[in-house]
C-alpha positions as MATLAB code, in Angstrom:
seq = 'MTVAAEPRHPPVCAEAQDLRILPIPSKSDLPLNGDLNNTSSMRVVLKPERHPDFAYRSLSIPASMDEPTIRSRYRPFLLPDNVQQQDWVSKLELATVTELAYNDLRITGERIRVLILYGSLRRRSYSKLLAFEVARILWRLGCDVRVYNPQGLPVKDDDQHSHPKVQELRDLSRWSDGHFWVSPEQHGNLTAVFKNQIDWIPLSTGSVRPTQGRTLGLAMVSGGSQSFNTINSLRVLGRWMRMFTIPNQSSVPQAYTLFTGEDADEGGSRLMPGSNRDRLVDCAEEFVKYTVVMRPHFALFGDRFSEREPLAMN';
ca = [
      13.343  -26.720   51.857;
      14.245  -27.207   48.244;
      14.231  -24.071   46.144;
      13.273  -24.493   42.519;
      16.007  -23.528   40.129;
      15.461  -20.190   38.426;
      14.717  -20.584   34.711;
      17.648  -19.744   32.505;
      15.680  -17.048   30.714;
      12.706  -15.824   32.733;
      10.030  -14.129   30.641;
      10.203  -10.358   30.571;
       6.447  -10.213   31.108;
       3.526  -12.517   31.694;
       2.603  -12.382   28.015;
       5.728  -14.346   27.218;
       4.012  -17.446   28.623;
       1.563  -17.293   25.710;
       2.383  -20.013   23.180;
       1.361  -17.708   20.342;
       4.303  -15.452   21.116;
       7.667  -15.915   19.504;
      10.002  -17.678   21.973;
      12.830  -15.739   23.570;
      16.117  -16.916   22.045;
      18.435  -19.018   24.178;
      21.487  -17.480   25.818;
      23.699  -18.727   23.021;
      21.568  -16.745   20.585;
      21.903  -13.497   22.540;
      25.576  -12.541   22.331;
      25.031   -9.111   20.784;
      24.044   -5.888   22.471;
      25.400   -3.463   19.911;
      23.935   -1.632   16.943;
      23.509   -4.613   14.600;
      21.372   -7.705   15.197;
      20.630   -6.566   18.735;
      18.333   -9.183   20.219;
      18.551   -8.093   23.861;
      16.381   -5.056   23.096;
      13.759   -7.063   21.224;
      10.224   -6.597   22.413;
       7.987   -9.614   22.905;
       6.132  -10.075   19.614;
       2.806  -11.761   19.030;
       2.728  -14.309   16.244;
      -0.537  -13.839   14.316;
      -2.585  -16.962   13.814;
      -3.090  -17.893   10.171;
      -6.250  -19.632    9.055;
      -5.645  -21.976    6.098;
      -9.080  -21.194    4.646;
      -7.854  -17.664    3.867;
      -4.351  -18.544    2.668;
      -5.068  -18.417   -1.072;
      -8.569  -17.013   -1.088;
      -9.506  -14.155   -3.411;
     -11.876  -11.413   -2.238;
     -11.966   -9.712   -5.634;
     -15.155   -8.245   -7.065;
     -16.758  -10.770   -9.449;
     -17.267   -9.482  -12.981;
     -21.008  -10.023  -12.603;
     -21.080   -7.600   -9.646;
     -18.679   -5.006  -11.046;
     -19.931   -1.898  -12.813;
     -18.989   -2.338  -16.508;
     -18.020    1.300  -17.137;
     -15.766    1.376  -14.063;
     -14.248   -1.967  -14.973;
     -13.386   -0.939  -18.523;
     -12.098    2.518  -17.623;
     -10.216    2.052  -14.364;
      -9.194   -1.601  -14.217;
      -6.739   -2.094  -17.104;
      -4.729   -4.382  -14.830;
      -7.340   -7.144  -14.943;
      -6.403  -10.330  -16.785;
      -8.558  -13.018  -18.389;
     -10.049  -15.332  -15.762;
      -7.989  -18.326  -16.857;
      -4.788  -16.291  -16.371;
      -5.843  -14.485  -13.212;
      -6.717  -17.746  -11.464;
      -3.285  -19.239  -12.143;
      -0.824  -16.319  -12.075;
       1.751  -15.566   -9.372;
      -0.582  -13.233   -7.461;
      -3.120  -16.047   -7.048;
      -0.402  -18.243   -5.510;
       0.590  -15.814   -2.744;
      -0.062  -17.070    0.789;
      -1.844  -14.085    2.350;
      -3.895  -15.692    5.111;
      -3.507  -13.001    7.786;
      -4.349   -9.934    5.715;
      -7.062  -11.738    3.741;
      -8.879  -12.709    6.927;
      -8.523   -9.141    8.211;
      -9.915   -7.712    4.966;
     -12.703  -10.300    4.868;
     -13.859   -9.474    8.393;
     -13.691   -5.747    7.667;
     -15.822   -6.215    4.547;
     -18.293   -8.405    6.425;
     -18.691   -5.862    9.243;
     -18.711   -2.627    7.243;
     -20.160   -3.840    3.959;
     -17.703   -1.531    2.194;
     -14.595   -2.367    0.227;
     -11.399   -0.364    0.676;
     -11.330    2.195   -2.133;
      -7.863    2.676   -3.603;
      -6.686    5.221   -6.166;
      -3.460    4.272   -7.945;
      -1.340    6.906   -9.683;
       1.694    6.281  -11.896;
       4.100    8.753  -13.458;
       4.799    8.100  -17.125;
       3.066    8.425  -20.496;
       5.191    5.809  -22.270;
       3.234    2.910  -23.743;
       5.434    0.348  -21.993;
       5.962    2.382  -18.853;
       7.580    0.413  -16.052;
       5.916    2.553  -13.398;
       2.596    1.652  -15.024;
       3.497   -2.035  -15.139;
       4.486   -1.937  -11.464;
       1.283   -0.061  -10.629;
      -0.699   -2.806  -12.369;
       1.036   -5.471  -10.260;
       0.199   -3.579   -7.054;
      -3.369   -3.235   -8.286;
      -3.669   -6.996   -8.858;
      -2.558   -7.768   -5.299;
      -4.916   -5.193   -3.788;
      -7.716   -6.454   -6.045;
      -7.243   -9.987   -4.765;
      -7.434   -8.611   -1.212;
     -10.898   -7.241   -1.908;
     -10.101   -3.608   -2.623;
     -12.064   -1.525   -5.105;
      -9.039   -0.449   -7.165;
      -9.094    2.341   -9.735;
      -6.044    3.334  -11.777;
      -5.969    6.875  -13.117;
      -4.527    7.383  -16.603;
      -2.567   10.693  -16.664;
      -2.733   10.918  -20.462;
      -4.457   14.189  -21.385;
      -4.129   15.863  -17.994;
      -3.108   19.487  -18.680;
      -0.055   21.066  -17.107;
      -1.035   22.659  -13.803;
      -2.261   26.226  -14.050;
      -4.976   28.331  -12.426;
      -7.351   28.329  -15.381;
      -8.315   24.732  -16.204;
      -9.968   23.524  -13.006;
     -13.031   22.475  -14.992;
     -11.023   20.357  -17.452;
     -12.530   16.822  -17.604;
      -9.235   15.112  -16.690;
      -8.770   17.448  -13.720;
     -12.291   16.808  -12.491;
     -11.832   13.075  -12.988;
      -8.664   13.045  -10.874;
     -10.240   15.117   -8.116;
     -13.362   12.950   -8.076;
     -11.254    9.804   -7.739;
      -9.181   11.291   -4.939;
     -12.312   12.360   -3.062;
     -13.811    8.888   -3.564;
     -10.756    7.022   -2.266;
      -9.873    5.728    1.198;
      -6.203    5.602    0.256;
      -3.724    6.191   -2.544;
      -0.885    4.079   -3.899;
       1.707    6.093   -5.828;
       4.226    4.647   -8.291;
       6.702    7.011   -9.959;
       9.764    6.538  -12.137;
      12.942    8.304  -11.109;
      14.321   10.831  -13.593;
      17.245   13.157  -12.886;
      17.278   11.800   -9.338;
      13.672   12.590   -8.503;
      10.030   12.000   -9.400;
       8.798   12.826  -12.880;
       6.856   15.876  -14.012;
       4.012   13.596  -15.118;
       3.601   12.334  -11.580;
       4.027   15.682   -9.808;
       1.511   17.258  -12.179;
      -1.155   14.869  -10.908;
      -0.416   15.749   -7.299;
      -0.461   19.470   -8.081;
      -3.983   19.199   -9.503;
      -5.327   17.749   -6.238;
      -6.544   20.805   -4.257;
      -4.220   21.835   -1.463;
      -6.943   22.521    1.059;
     -10.632   22.951    1.634;
     -10.705   25.590    4.330;
      -8.064   24.385    6.780;
      -8.464   20.697    5.909;
      -6.492   18.874    3.223;
      -8.823   16.910    0.899;
      -6.514   13.900    1.350;
      -6.226   14.250    5.128;
      -6.289   10.968    7.032;
      -6.040    8.703    4.005;
      -3.434    5.965    3.851;
      -0.654    6.066    1.269;
       1.551    3.357   -0.219;
       4.691    4.138   -2.218;
       6.768    2.476   -4.925;
       9.247    3.648   -7.538;
      11.202    2.322  -10.502;
      14.590    3.387  -11.793;
      16.716    2.483  -14.774;
      19.964    2.324  -12.818;
      21.033    1.109   -9.409;
      18.600    1.177   -6.525;
      17.688    4.659   -5.373;
      15.397    6.125   -2.751;
      15.360    9.764   -3.864;
      11.931    9.525   -5.450;
      10.482    7.526   -2.563;
      11.732   10.147   -0.123;
      10.199   12.942   -2.191;
       6.901   11.073   -2.338;
       6.960   10.762    1.447;
       7.407   14.516    1.771;
       4.420   15.061   -0.526;
       2.311   12.597    1.437;
       3.172   14.235    4.735;
       2.345   17.683    3.346;
      -1.016   16.338    2.191;
      -1.530   14.946    5.713;
      -1.739   11.367    4.549;
      -0.575    8.413    6.654;
       2.229    6.836    4.641;
       2.896    3.198    5.469;
       6.394    2.430    6.827;
       7.292   -0.030    4.070;
       8.194    0.984    0.524;
       9.285   -0.559   -2.768;
      12.158    0.652   -4.947;
      12.722   -1.413   -8.090;
      16.147   -0.838   -9.713;
      16.998   -1.560  -13.364;
      13.307   -2.036  -14.004;
      13.836   -2.772  -17.690;
      15.480   -6.080  -16.684;
      12.809   -7.187  -14.205;
       9.658   -7.494  -16.305;
       8.806  -10.300  -18.692;
       8.199   -9.682  -22.382;
       4.846   -8.523  -23.661;
       4.037  -11.973  -25.063;
       5.299  -13.962  -22.069;
       3.249  -16.155  -19.741;
       0.667  -14.816  -17.279;
      -0.426  -12.084  -19.657;
       3.042  -10.690  -20.337;
       4.864   -7.702  -18.833;
       4.861   -9.257  -15.352;
       7.306   -8.559  -12.542;
       9.793  -11.415  -12.261;
      10.253  -13.454   -9.061;
      12.753  -12.126   -6.542;
      13.212   -9.867   -3.550;
      11.801   -6.840   -5.390;
       8.550   -8.658   -6.050;
       8.396   -9.923   -2.478;
       8.844   -6.383   -1.170;
       6.017   -5.151   -3.389;
       3.728   -7.794   -1.885;
       4.809   -6.669    1.596;
       3.822   -3.097    0.739;
       0.401   -4.032   -0.625;
      -0.286   -6.261    2.374;
       0.793   -3.558    4.831;
      -1.267   -0.927    3.017;
      -4.439   -2.975    3.465;
      -3.705   -3.660    7.141;
      -3.178    0.008    7.970;
      -6.244    1.086    6.005;
      -8.483   -1.433    7.750;
      -7.276   -0.178   11.129;
      -7.481    3.547   10.340;
     -10.483    3.904    8.048;
     -13.111    3.834   10.838;
     -11.397    6.837   12.443;
     -10.774    9.107    9.431;
     -13.058   11.817   10.828;
     -10.947   12.111   13.975;
      -7.794   13.082   12.093;
      -9.203   16.435   11.035;
     -10.270   17.336   14.555;
      -7.548   19.606   15.951;
      -7.428   21.728   19.090;
      -6.113   24.781   17.242;
      -9.162   24.841   14.960;
     -11.980   23.831   17.307;
     -14.442   26.115   18.986;
     -14.045   25.327   22.692;
     -16.957   23.804   24.547;
     -18.484   25.874   27.302;
     -17.134   25.080   30.754;
     -19.604   23.719   33.277;
];
């Protein structure tokens, strides 16, 4: 009886027979079993299918359907139609996440509501410019994006809870499904302007954080070499506020060299092509994916054994 020869690389599981799954590398591609580039410990990974109809599609809210007061107050990132339809954001191939966001919108009838905070009062603030770029990507992906302007927010105290800027910030946070934070780095950490905004968001309502269960995306800018101090501090804040911070993050070094001039193409003050811009797109894309997955279950995240009244035993 002839015995069939064993395949050189038998699949580690039945799923590996699926043509949608990334192929297992050949033996010549698997020489390493150390700390770097270890392919022997790789898990079988599904390759998402991408539908060309969604590759460059925009899910943004048409001007005719957008509330004028919201648009003028919270969407300073919007560009004229002729620019917006031809800029670099419009040319991003985002088939997978666009289809996911489209189906979520079709099923729920609700757009993902995103509050964006930045941490500087300078007119040409690079954290603000980066926040605007994030906003444009999220806007294209169908999110209802609102950018809070920290100008006029008083320094945190225990007396001005009724201040209009405080109430505005708290209302936006309560409204949101997720936050995206962008802070400059100063003296090796986040700025007072940014932290002041976080401090005005109430710490708790009873035993529940007002931000509990929301998703959080993070980015930072610095004037020198790349740093992660501010990003790390933002992660600590997000964890303390019981938010789900996405794994990816964006740190833009020497930010003053990476934005176009105010009178340049595509509306001016745009993030230049390169790995920093690509990473920012990754973060926005990942933020939407996580929010779509988690938003239907927000209520579950505040349900904890230590705080529940036990049900009666049968």
